[in-house]
Amino acid sequence: MRLLTHNILSSNIKGVTNGFPLGIEVEKVVEKQVEINHDFLRNIFPKIDWKAFSDASKIMGYVELPEESPEPSVLDSDLDFLRKFHHALLELHLEEGALVCPQTGRKFPVNKGIPNMLLHEDEV
Amino acid sequence: MWYLCVFYHRLLDYRKPEVESLADLFGAFGDKQSADFRTQNRVLEWRLPKHHHPDSPFHFVNLPSEDVARNVANRSILVKGIYELWGEGSSYEELEEAVKVYPDERKLPYLASERTFKITVDSFGKVMSLQEQNERIRGLSYIPFKGRVNLKGPDHNFWLMETDDSATNNGLPPVMGRRIFFGREVGGADRKLIPTYQLKSRTYLGPTAMDAEMAFLMANQAQAAPGKLVYDPFVGTGSILVSAAHFGAMTMGADIDIRVVRDGRGPDCNVWSNFKQYGLPIPIALLRADNNLPPWRPGLKEVFDAIICDPPYGVRAGGRKSGGRKLLKGVVGPYTVPDDKRADHIPSTASYSLVECVHDLLDLAAKMLVMGGRLVFFYPVLREDDSVEDHFPEHPCFKLVATSEQILSSRYSRVLLTMVKTSVYTEELALAATIKHLEFKENHVKWLEDGNLHSSVFSPADVESGDSKVNKESKPKYRGKYV
C-alpha cells in the first residue's frame, strides 16, 4: 500500500464521523522504484491532503517532505522536490501492517500490500 | 479532410465509437481544456461509399489532419487502415480518371525517387489470384512512381482495393456493391497486440477475465493515456487494467473478494504478476473494498480520469456487498465478532443486485471522475425479437456518448456504455439520481431482479409448439452483430 492510497482512504464504520486520516502501524516497509511521470504527479498533487501525507511519510520512515504544502508551481520549478514527492507518494510500500481508525481504534489489516477495508457485520 | 477508413469486419457496433473516442483523444475537436462538455457535440462526419451498406467495412470519415488520422488508426484495434484516397470508381477506367484528376501537389511528394513504396492489392467479397493481383498493379502504370519498390518496410504503402457483392447474403441487402479504391495508407491497427496479450498466455486468469481485444477497446473508449489515473472497482484479475496500463495510464483497482486481489493462486500467480508478465507498471493500489460502502476519504472528489469496468450481472459471476443477507433484512441483529477471531474473520456478504450495483457505480463515478472524465462499463440486455433494450441507466452528471452491443447468445447481449461526466457532483444531483434510479428500477428492470437474468440465460429453450420452430427458420441468419 502506497501513501497515495493511504491519502484517499478513510474509516467508514457506521457512526464514525472522523475517520480520516487513518493511523498506520508499520510492520514491514519496502521501497520499489517507479518511473517518474511528470503529468501524473502534476494532476494528482492538488488532490493530496498534505498534512496527512507528510505525517504518514514520517511514520513510514521518510522525513524529507516539508510540513507545509508547497505551491503547485514548485513541481515544475524544483526538481528535487518533485523527486521527493514522487518517492514518498509512489515508491514507499507498506507490505505488512495495519491502518487504524482514528475514532474507534479498529484495525484494517494490510497484508501483501493490500489493505482490507471490508467492514464486519456490526460496523455496517 | 475526408479519408477512407476500412475496418476489420467484426464487432460492428464498436467500430465507429472507437474512432470517435480516439479522434477526441488526439484533439480532433479542439483543445480539451476549454471544451464545454455539455453543449459541444463531439462527433465526426461519416459517409458511405456508393453501393455500400452501413455494415460494410468501408466508410469515409472527415478528420482535421493527417496527424490525427495516423494517431487514431495506429492506436485503434478495429481500423484495418485509414487511407488518403487518390481515386475511386465502379470500374478501372473510372478509377484511372479519378486518380489522374487528383491534384499533383498531393501525389508527387509520395512518388519521388528518394522514397521507397509498395502496392498492395486487396479484394473484399471475392478472391483474387496472385496473377490477377499483378495484372492490377501493372494496370496502374499511369501513375508516375519514381521511387524504388520495397516490399518489407516501404516509406509509403499504397492500396488498391476492390469490393464486390458477395454471392451469399441470405436475401439481405448486400454488404458491398462493386467499387474500386486506390489510396495511400496513413495508418492502421497493430493487431499483434492481441496475440501478445491473449488470455491463453496470461499467468493469472479468472472465469470472467476480459479478453484482450475487448479490454483494448474499453481502454480506447476510456481514452487511457500517460499521466491519467484509471480505476476499476471490480478489478478481479486485472484484465481491464492491463490494457489501460499498456496505453500508459496509471491504474488502481478494488474487489470485494480478497482471495482474488491479495492471494491470487500463489506468489507468482496473482494480479501483480499479470502486469509484470508484460513489463507494465503494477497498479498504484489494489484494495479489498465494497463498492456499496466505499472507503474513500469524505469530500474526496474528481480524482480519476476514467473508470472502466465489467460489473457482475449475476450470470457468470454474482455481485456481493457488505452485511449478511439476514442482517440486512433485519432477521438477525448485528453481531460482534469476538476479538480473538477478528483478524481472520471473513465478513458475510449479501447478494448485490445489478441495478443497485450500477446505481452505486454511477454515484461513485459522478463523485470521483474529473470533469470530462469517462465511465466505460458493460450492461447486459435480453434480446427479444432482435430489438435491443434501448433504455440504459442514466445519471444527471453524465452524457451517454456511445452504446455498442455484443451479442453473446440468442437470449442476451452485453452493451458497452460510454458516459462522459458533464456536471459537477452536488447533493441535489445525487438525490435526483436516486429518484431516477428508483424509476428505472420500476419501469425497466424487473426481469433483472432476483436472479431473473441468470434464469433467462440458462433456462432450456422453449419447446412449446411448431410456431417457434417456424419463427427460427424465417428469421434471417444475418451475421451482422454476431461478428
PDB file of C-alpha atoms in Angstrom, chain A residues 34-109:
ATOM      1  CA  VAL A  34       8.770   3.612 -10.113  1.00  0.00           C
ATOM      2  CA  GLU A  35       9.398   5.687 -13.227  1.00  0.00           C
ATOM      3  CA  ILE A  36       8.609   9.366 -12.691  1.00  0.00           C
ATOM      4  CA  ASN A  37       5.631  10.646 -14.670  1.00  0.00           C
ATOM      5  CA  HIS A  38       5.508  14.434 -14.528  1.00  0.00           C
ATOM      6  CA  ASP A  39       1.960  14.800 -15.859  1.00  0.00           C
ATOM      7  CA  PHE A  40       0.578  12.290 -13.429  1.00  0.00           C
ATOM      8  CA  LEU A  41       2.251  13.967 -10.437  1.00  0.00           C
ATOM      9  CA  ARG A  42       1.014  17.373 -11.549  1.00  0.00           C
ATOM     10  CA  ASN A  43      -2.547  16.071 -11.863  1.00  0.00           C
ATOM     11  CA  ILE A  44      -2.591  14.256  -8.546  1.00  0.00           C
ATOM     12  CA  PHE A  45      -0.873  16.947  -6.478  1.00  0.00           C
ATOM     13  CA  PRO A  46      -3.990  19.123  -5.849  1.00  0.00           C
ATOM     14  CA  LYS A  47      -5.919  16.088  -4.585  1.00  0.00           C
ATOM     15  CA  ILE A  48      -3.466  15.244  -1.849  1.00  0.00           C
ATOM     16  CA  ASP A  49      -4.259  16.193   1.743  1.00  0.00           C
ATOM     17  CA  TRP A  50      -0.769  17.442   2.518  1.00  0.00           C
ATOM     18  CA  LYS A  51      -0.764  17.235   6.320  1.00  0.00           C
ATOM     19  CA  ALA A  52      -1.955  13.628   6.300  1.00  0.00           C
ATOM     20  CA  PHE A  53       0.576  12.802   3.582  1.00  0.00           C
ATOM     21  CA  SER A  54       3.512  14.413   5.315  1.00  0.00           C
ATOM     22  CA  ASP A  55       2.653  12.827   8.695  1.00  0.00           C
ATOM     23  CA  ALA A  56       2.175   9.404   7.147  1.00  0.00           C
ATOM     24  CA  SER A  57       5.511   9.573   5.348  1.00  0.00           C
ATOM     25  CA  LYS A  58       7.239  10.199   8.660  1.00  0.00           C
ATOM     26  CA  ILE A  59       5.591   7.105  10.160  1.00  0.00           C
ATOM     27  CA  MET A  60       6.904   5.122   7.188  1.00  0.00           C
ATOM     28  CA  GLY A  61      10.394   6.396   7.894  1.00  0.00           C
ATOM     29  CA  TYR A  62      10.800   9.183   5.313  1.00  0.00           C
ATOM     30  CA  VAL A  63      11.430  12.616   6.785  1.00  0.00           C
ATOM     31  CA  GLU A  64      12.350  14.682   3.723  1.00  0.00           C
ATOM     32  CA  LEU A  65       8.928  16.152   2.999  1.00  0.00           C
ATOM     33  CA  PRO A  66       8.153  19.727   4.070  1.00  0.00           C
ATOM     34  CA  GLU A  67       5.480  20.242   6.752  1.00  0.00           C
ATOM     35  CA  GLU A  68       3.669  22.929   4.821  1.00  0.00           C
ATOM     36  CA  SER A  69       2.087  22.200   1.469  1.00  0.00           C
ATOM     37  CA  PRO A  70       4.117  23.986  -1.193  1.00  0.00           C
ATOM     38  CA  GLU A  71       2.652  25.870  -4.153  1.00  0.00           C
ATOM     39  CA  PRO A  72       1.775  23.664  -7.163  1.00  0.00           C
ATOM     40  CA  SER A  73       4.254  25.595  -9.318  1.00  0.00           C
ATOM     41  CA  VAL A  74       7.070  24.114  -7.220  1.00  0.00           C
ATOM     42  CA  LEU A  75       6.530  20.819  -9.057  1.00  0.00           C
ATOM     43  CA  ASP A  76       7.786  22.387 -12.246  1.00  0.00           C
ATOM     44  CA  SER A  77      10.496  24.605 -10.815  1.00  0.00           C
ATOM     45  CA  ASP A  78      12.052  22.426  -8.115  1.00  0.00           C
ATOM     46  CA  LEU A  79      13.194  19.070  -9.498  1.00  0.00           C
ATOM     47  CA  ASP A  80      14.475  17.984  -6.115  1.00  0.00           C
ATOM     48  CA  PHE A  81      11.076  18.487  -4.513  1.00  0.00           C
ATOM     49  CA  LEU A  82       9.435  16.623  -7.403  1.00  0.00           C
ATOM     50  CA  ARG A  83      11.657  13.619  -6.788  1.00  0.00           C
ATOM     51  CA  LYS A  84      10.933  13.650  -3.066  1.00  0.00           C
ATOM     52  CA  PHE A  85       7.195  13.959  -3.700  1.00  0.00           C
ATOM     53  CA  HIS A  86       7.319  11.100  -6.199  1.00  0.00           C
ATOM     54  CA  HIS A  87       9.361   8.932  -3.844  1.00  0.00           C
ATOM     55  CA  ALA A  88       7.062   9.392  -0.862  1.00  0.00           C
ATOM     56  CA  LEU A  89       3.882   9.099  -2.888  1.00  0.00           C
ATOM     57  CA  LEU A  90       4.641   6.062  -5.015  1.00  0.00           C
ATOM     58  CA  GLU A  91       7.860   4.319  -4.003  1.00  0.00           C
ATOM     59  CA  LEU A  92       7.257   3.534  -0.338  1.00  0.00           C
ATOM     60  CA  HIS A  93       5.167   0.434   0.192  1.00  0.00           C
ATOM     61  CA  LEU A  94       3.616  -0.809   3.387  1.00  0.00           C
ATOM     62  CA  GLU A  95       3.726  -4.553   2.807  1.00  0.00           C
ATOM     63  CA  GLU A  96       2.574  -5.700   6.237  1.00  0.00           C
ATOM     64  CA  GLY A  97       0.896  -3.710   8.967  1.00  0.00           C
ATOM     65  CA  ALA A  98      -2.436  -2.085   9.615  1.00  0.00           C
ATOM     66  CA  LEU A  99      -4.445   1.078   9.160  1.00  0.00           C
ATOM     67  CA  VAL A 100      -6.119   2.323  12.322  1.00  0.00           C
ATOM     68  CA  CYS A 101      -9.437   4.133  12.577  1.00  0.00           C
ATOM     69  CA  PRO A 102      -8.709   7.378  14.458  1.00  0.00           C
ATOM     70  CA  GLN A 103     -12.071   7.336  16.192  1.00  0.00           C
ATOM     71  CA  THR A 104     -12.653   3.721  17.195  1.00  0.00           C
ATOM     72  CA  GLY A 105      -9.145   2.262  17.052  1.00  0.00           C
ATOM     73  CA  ARG A 106     -10.356  -0.579  14.800  1.00  0.00           C
ATOM     74  CA  LYS A 107      -7.524  -2.004  12.731  1.00  0.00           C
ATOM     75  CA  PHE A 108      -7.792  -2.585   8.985  1.00  0.00           C
ATOM     76  CA  PRO A 109      -5.070  -5.134   8.213  1.00  0.00           C
TER      77      PRO A 109
END
